[in-house]
Amino acid sequence: MRLSKFFMPILREAPREAEIVSHQLMLRCGMIRQETGGIYSWLPLGFRVLTRIMNIVRAEQARAGALEMLMPTIQPADLWRQSGRYDDYGKEMLRITDRRDNELLYGPTNEEMITSIVKSSVQSYKDLPLNLYHIQWKFRDEIRPRFGVMRGREFLMKDGYSFDLTEEAGREAYNRMFVAYLRTFAAMGLKAIPMRAETGPIGGNESHEFLILAETGESEVFFDRAFHDKDWSGFDIDYDDAAAVARVVEEFTSMYAATEDIHDPARFEEQVPPERRVQGRGIEVGQIFFFGTKYSRPMHCTVQGPDGKEVYLQSGSYGIGVSRLVAGIIESSHDEAGIIWPAPVAPFDLGLINLRQGDAATDAACERLYGELANAGLEVLYDDRPDRAGEKFTRMDLIGLPWQVIIGPRGVKSGVAELKNRASGEKTDIPLDAAAAILAEKCTTTAAHA
């Protein structure tokens, strides 16, 4: 993508209302634009990150046996009355009446709707198990939306729901999603620590939150450093092997990790050696729930079991904050110059900087490399604008692509380009005639080890 053709409205300074780093940088980079309090348009750069995150989520959900669908944003209020949550949810729910006086709501979550769908379509235990998910916009009318997309009113979520015949099978589904979430976040270059959590308005009797560390995290967290000492990059699993999946869950849940809400100082000190005790702040990027028959009973979602008797389905719910992840990643990965994207979620694989736009030799070298990189399957943001070198460097550091390739007249004469690693700041010269091969290897290696 040529920067001269790309829509990326850069701001020199962050607006005053932007209180945290992710909000400031997303506005400055031209990733989002606020339309009203807590509601944003996602501009091309931001939408590319959203898309990369969604693709990673979809890939791991498919591996774990979940099927994608799409439910509407607007739901009938009657569904929520059946479950008993319509009056309990509070003012965060946006209630709507249409021109026919039908009572509707803008869905904050989808337990009722998916239970209704399964109830009307599944009659026999032979149709189970089921794990269905969608990625859809949600709305919660926060009393004080703030921190940009971190605490917005409209947000993009992945919601998944499992349906099983027995509690044992339901807990196995929960375990699969637990492991799938570990792998999903690791594939984004993150270590999201699972912590036992309160079930809140979703309900149920078991829940885990997945949190990434950041100084601006909303939750104070306490955990065993062993979480971060583990190498998650080589973590693999056979989802059909229930015992193997359970062992991974046991391994991760046996280590101490708790938010301030349920932190037990005595157990923390007893279970974790002093040198491994970590206290910090975390951002919740996902949460999973096992709630058994909480929704199937009031909504009478049953199937005929093997013995011919009616059985209430066992259910679980599994959420990932897709739009929140964008902000969370920035909060945990930035410096004074701007964002530092983990390679798997970066909007482009690398940035190509032409230091002397209009110089025939420099233009030719950049065009040749740009074409070679595209042929190698890399997504490149080519800064072909006639700006000063300092502006180009500042802009590229701000948007935080993993690699920068810099070509100028002096380098062309010497047959080299300068390669900069955004995370480390390390700069090296690489031969122009081998640059495409070198960059393809580096981008592949960076993504694989993120």
XYZ file of C-alpha atoms in Angstrom, residues 11-417:
407
model
C -2.352 14.135 14.405
C 0.731 15.901 15.746
C -0.709 15.951 19.258
C -3.307 13.849 21.032
C -6.642 15.533 21.860
C -7.022 16.617 25.471
C -9.765 14.078 26.198
C -7.406 11.156 25.537
C -6.320 10.078 29.025
C -4.380 6.863 28.398
C -1.629 5.939 25.952
C -3.685 3.656 23.719
C -6.393 6.308 23.235
C -3.783 8.964 22.496
C -1.855 6.839 20.014
C -4.924 5.446 18.246
C -6.155 8.989 17.623
C -2.729 10.295 16.615
C -2.155 7.395 14.192
C -5.514 7.896 12.539
C -6.757 4.462 13.604
C -10.086 5.678 14.994
C -12.338 8.718 15.007
C -14.804 9.479 17.797
C -18.387 9.960 16.627
C -19.914 10.506 20.066
C -19.116 9.482 23.638
C -17.778 5.906 23.641
C -18.557 5.276 19.938
C -15.843 5.262 17.275
C -15.353 4.823 13.559
C -12.489 2.494 12.712
C -10.355 4.016 9.975
C -8.277 1.858 7.567
C -5.179 1.479 9.772
C -7.220 0.507 12.833
C -9.497 -1.771 10.834
C -6.488 -3.680 9.497
C -5.465 -4.486 13.086
C -9.031 -5.539 13.952
C -9.042 -7.829 10.915
C -5.746 -9.467 11.830
C -6.997 -10.124 15.359
C -10.265 -11.568 14.031
C -8.370 -13.865 11.648
C -6.261 -15.255 14.502
C -9.389 -15.810 16.602
C -11.148 -17.590 13.726
C -8.188 -19.867 13.006
C -7.967 -21.158 16.577
C -11.722 -21.464 17.003
C -11.792 -23.657 13.892
C -8.984 -25.821 15.283
C -10.947 -26.243 18.513
C -14.087 -27.327 16.637
C -16.181 -24.151 16.967
C -18.450 -23.060 14.108
C -18.848 -19.421 13.099
C -22.251 -17.830 12.591
C -23.653 -14.320 12.903
C -26.443 -13.110 15.175
C -28.055 -9.655 14.936
C -27.182 -6.692 17.109
C -30.877 -6.077 17.934
C -32.658 -8.695 20.089
C -36.277 -9.200 21.230
C -36.782 -8.213 24.862
C -38.971 -11.304 25.386
C -35.921 -13.578 25.147
C -34.350 -11.777 28.073
C -37.568 -11.946 30.040
C -37.554 -15.724 29.617
C -34.127 -15.944 31.224
C -35.003 -13.407 33.919
C -32.220 -10.995 32.969
C -34.211 -8.222 31.292
C -34.985 -6.371 34.520
C -31.761 -7.404 36.248
C -29.283 -6.076 33.706
C -29.646 -2.410 34.605
C -29.315 0.850 32.699
C -26.306 -0.408 30.720
C -28.803 -2.157 28.441
C -30.084 0.060 25.635
C -33.813 -0.647 25.366
C -35.644 0.173 22.126
C -39.262 0.257 20.981
C -39.866 0.031 17.230
C -42.752 1.581 15.257
C -44.906 -1.497 15.934
C -44.355 -1.099 19.687
C -42.189 -4.233 19.824
C -39.753 -4.103 22.732
C -36.194 -4.658 21.582
C -32.684 -4.144 22.907
C -29.210 -3.601 21.512
C -27.505 -6.805 22.620
C -24.768 -6.573 25.261
C -24.307 -10.376 24.996
C -26.067 -13.327 23.322
C -26.753 -16.146 25.795
C -30.526 -15.874 25.387
C -30.548 -15.668 21.601
C -28.178 -18.589 21.022
C -30.122 -20.718 23.536
C -33.317 -19.932 21.637
C -31.680 -20.890 18.341
C -30.444 -24.212 19.702
C -33.774 -24.905 21.400
C -35.639 -24.578 18.096
C -33.141 -26.566 16.041
C -31.720 -29.364 18.228
C -33.975 -32.125 19.514
C -31.697 -35.141 19.950
C -28.505 -35.847 21.861
C -27.144 -37.078 18.526
C -26.912 -33.438 17.409
C -24.498 -32.653 20.240
C -21.958 -31.382 21.131
C -22.219 -27.923 19.612
C -19.905 -24.944 19.909
C -21.114 -21.872 18.021
C -19.585 -18.402 17.935
C -19.821 -15.084 16.191
C -17.865 -11.827 16.044
C -20.310 -8.972 16.404
C -20.687 -5.426 17.684
C -22.140 -5.037 21.191
C -23.492 -2.074 23.091
C -23.456 -1.319 26.797
C -24.544 2.148 27.843
C -21.628 2.858 30.174
C -22.386 5.675 32.602
C -18.939 7.105 31.951
C -17.338 5.875 28.718
C -13.627 6.669 28.777
C -10.179 5.494 27.743
C -11.121 5.276 24.070
C -12.005 1.779 22.885
C -10.832 0.352 26.211
C -14.091 1.387 27.869
C -16.388 2.330 25.016
C -20.122 1.875 24.677
C -19.976 0.076 21.332
C -17.358 -2.657 21.038
C -16.501 -5.690 18.921
C -16.670 -9.070 20.665
C -16.142 -12.684 19.840
C -18.903 -14.580 21.696
C -18.868 -18.377 21.747
C -21.368 -20.786 23.284
C -21.083 -24.516 23.933
C -23.977 -26.967 24.338
C -23.514 -30.463 25.731
C -25.581 -33.329 27.063
C -23.804 -33.867 30.387
C -21.977 -31.720 32.903
C -18.798 -33.726 32.278
C -18.980 -33.010 28.541
C -19.765 -29.362 29.282
C -16.655 -29.017 31.415
C -14.577 -30.635 28.686
C -15.896 -27.967 26.297
C -14.914 -25.317 28.857
C -11.418 -26.801 29.034
C -11.060 -26.749 25.249
C -11.897 -23.066 25.160
C -9.529 -22.375 28.062
C -6.685 -23.886 26.045
C -7.886 -22.287 22.802
C -7.709 -18.889 24.475
C -4.159 -19.497 25.693
C -3.169 -20.390 22.132
C -5.147 -17.539 20.569
C -3.465 -14.860 22.641
C -0.047 -16.486 22.211
C -0.586 -16.388 18.423
C -1.011 -12.612 18.777
C 2.348 -12.349 20.519
C 0.750 -12.053 23.974
C 0.900 -13.908 27.259
C -2.619 -13.569 28.642
C -2.639 -14.959 32.173
C -5.770 -16.929 33.122
C -7.185 -15.905 36.504
C -10.187 -17.276 38.336
C -12.939 -14.670 38.192
C -16.367 -13.669 39.427
C -19.166 -14.614 37.027
C -20.973 -11.256 37.243
C -24.151 -10.689 35.188
C -23.403 -13.675 32.915
C -23.804 -16.063 35.840
C -22.657 -19.628 36.413
C -20.348 -21.355 38.832
C -16.954 -21.196 37.100
C -15.150 -18.459 35.205
C -11.649 -17.385 34.205
C -10.462 -14.014 32.968
C -7.468 -13.667 30.653
C -5.374 -10.587 31.400
C -2.335 -9.007 29.783
C 0.008 -6.903 31.885
C 0.023 -3.134 31.468
C 0.709 -0.253 33.832
C -2.663 1.280 32.993
C -4.606 -1.941 33.587
C -7.885 -1.549 35.440
C -7.297 -4.578 37.679
C -4.546 -5.109 40.216
C -3.188 -8.635 39.753
C -1.064 -11.028 41.781
C 0.580 -14.009 40.130
C 3.438 -16.470 39.986
C 6.295 -15.341 37.718
C 6.343 -18.898 36.372
C 3.556 -17.828 33.997
C 5.856 -15.455 32.167
C 8.876 -17.752 32.385
C 7.011 -20.386 30.364
C 7.632 -20.550 26.619
C 4.138 -20.382 25.111
C 5.302 -20.117 21.495
C 5.727 -23.883 21.039
C 2.523 -24.784 22.863
C 0.529 -27.402 20.894
C -2.478 -29.599 21.671
C -4.815 -32.237 20.280
C -8.272 -30.883 21.100
C -9.826 -34.329 20.672
C -7.705 -35.640 23.565
C -9.814 -34.571 26.566
C -7.242 -35.843 29.065
C -4.408 -33.896 27.433
C -6.520 -30.730 27.352
C -7.422 -31.190 31.026
C -3.739 -31.552 31.917
C -2.948 -28.196 30.304
C -5.793 -26.552 32.212
C -4.553 -28.134 35.433
C -1.011 -26.952 34.746
C -2.104 -23.350 34.299
C -4.695 -23.229 37.067
C -2.342 -24.834 39.598
C -0.148 -21.711 39.529
C -1.328 -18.775 41.609
C -2.979 -15.932 39.697
C -5.727 -13.666 41.030
C -7.215 -10.240 40.574
C -7.588 -7.971 43.591
C -11.273 -8.979 43.918
C -10.447 -12.556 44.911
C -6.777 -12.253 45.934
C -5.863 -14.310 49.000
C -2.621 -12.881 50.482
C -2.084 -15.848 52.802
C -2.386 -18.403 49.997
C -0.223 -16.249 47.724
C 2.600 -16.242 50.266
C 2.157 -19.922 51.029
C 2.026 -21.085 47.425
C 4.532 -18.774 45.700
C 8.206 -18.326 46.736
C 9.157 -14.672 47.416
C 11.361 -14.396 44.336
C 8.469 -15.441 42.087
C 5.738 -13.188 43.514
C 4.608 -10.555 41.030
C 2.182 -7.736 41.669
C 1.076 -5.511 38.805
C -1.877 -4.361 36.777
C -3.721 -6.187 34.036
C -6.182 -5.586 31.221
C -8.916 -8.148 30.706
C -9.005 -9.271 27.060
C -11.158 -12.391 27.400
C -13.376 -14.287 29.806
C -14.932 -17.746 29.804
C -17.865 -19.101 31.835
C -19.391 -22.478 32.603
C -22.981 -22.011 33.724
C -24.534 -25.441 33.283
C -28.316 -25.126 32.960
C -28.622 -21.446 34.003
C -30.196 -20.516 30.654
C -31.471 -23.860 29.391
C -33.828 -24.367 32.365
C -35.772 -21.074 32.296
C -35.847 -21.166 28.488
C -36.666 -24.895 28.464
C -33.839 -25.844 26.096
C -33.813 -29.644 26.186
C -33.035 -32.672 24.040
C -34.065 -36.280 24.187
C -31.284 -38.280 25.807
C -30.134 -41.822 24.939
C -32.721 -43.250 27.351
C -35.544 -41.223 25.776
C -35.796 -38.823 28.722
C -35.738 -35.046 28.409
C -32.386 -33.497 29.380
C -31.566 -29.814 29.959
C -28.469 -28.796 28.011
C -25.229 -27.855 29.743
C -23.797 -24.579 28.447
C -20.755 -22.353 28.560
C -19.963 -18.885 27.248
C -16.640 -17.652 25.861
C -15.812 -14.026 25.060
C -12.834 -12.189 23.568
C -12.789 -8.391 23.433
C -11.580 -7.911 19.858
C -11.692 -4.104 19.798
C -10.468 -3.888 23.391
C -7.494 -6.067 22.437
C -6.252 -3.370 20.060
C -6.024 -0.891 22.923
C -4.721 -3.507 25.350
C -1.870 -4.469 23.042
C -0.869 -0.826 22.646
C -0.958 -0.294 26.413
C 1.415 -3.215 26.911
C 3.648 -2.508 23.895
C 4.701 1.088 23.208
C 7.446 3.592 23.892
C 7.798 7.382 23.784
C 7.896 7.357 19.974
C 4.680 5.393 19.480
C 3.234 1.910 19.131
C 5.320 -1.274 18.927
C 3.069 -3.867 17.269
C 3.646 -7.577 17.822
C 4.200 -8.894 14.293
C 1.077 -11.124 14.106
C -1.342 -8.214 14.640
C 0.569 -5.372 12.965
C -1.432 -3.543 10.282
C 1.445 -4.085 7.827
C 4.437 -6.420 7.965
C 6.900 -3.612 7.353
C 7.314 -0.017 6.273
C 9.371 1.012 3.254
C 10.738 4.564 3.434
C 11.886 6.466 0.351
C 14.236 9.140 1.681
C 14.389 11.121 -1.570
C 11.107 10.941 -3.438
C 11.738 12.241 -6.954
C 15.329 11.031 -7.188
C 15.283 8.655 -10.165
C 17.680 6.058 -8.761
C 16.071 6.036 -5.311
C 12.572 5.830 -6.758
C 13.607 2.940 -9.005
C 15.195 1.004 -6.109
C 12.125 1.503 -3.919
C 9.713 0.501 -6.676
C 11.698 -2.635 -7.431
C 11.845 -3.691 -3.774
C 8.166 -2.813 -3.251
C 7.203 -5.150 -6.094
C 9.478 -7.941 -4.879
C 8.081 -7.744 -1.344
C 4.513 -7.879 -2.666
C 5.406 -10.939 -4.758
C 6.819 -12.535 -1.593
C 3.400 -12.164 0.052
C 4.358 -9.373 2.456
C 2.050 -6.463 3.241
C 4.068 -3.280 2.905
C 3.288 0.346 3.691
C 5.427 2.292 1.221
C 6.080 5.883 2.302
C 6.307 7.502 -1.114
C 5.311 10.974 0.038
C 7.629 13.954 -0.630
C 8.125 14.786 3.050
C 11.337 15.432 4.931
C 13.233 12.426 6.247
C 12.535 13.380 9.864
C 8.783 13.441 9.261
C 8.935 10.011 7.641
C 10.923 8.496 10.520
C 8.623 10.025 13.143
C 5.496 8.825 11.357
C 6.794 5.292 10.889
C 7.877 5.011 14.537
C 4.485 6.341 15.608
C 2.483 3.656 13.792
C 4.871 0.995 15.054
C 5.315 -1.536 12.222
C 7.736 -4.325 13.221
C 10.326 -3.513 10.528
C 11.381 -0.413 8.610
C 13.419 -0.492 5.382
C 15.045 2.817 4.546
C 16.385 3.597 1.065
C 18.152 6.816 0.097
C 20.543 8.052 -2.634
C 23.667 7.231 -0.640
C 22.509 3.683 0.077
C 21.526 3.119 -3.544
C 25.033 4.100 -4.671
C 26.478 1.618 -2.151
C 23.918 -1.084 -3.008
C 22.460 -1.247 0.508
C 19.277 -0.451 2.412
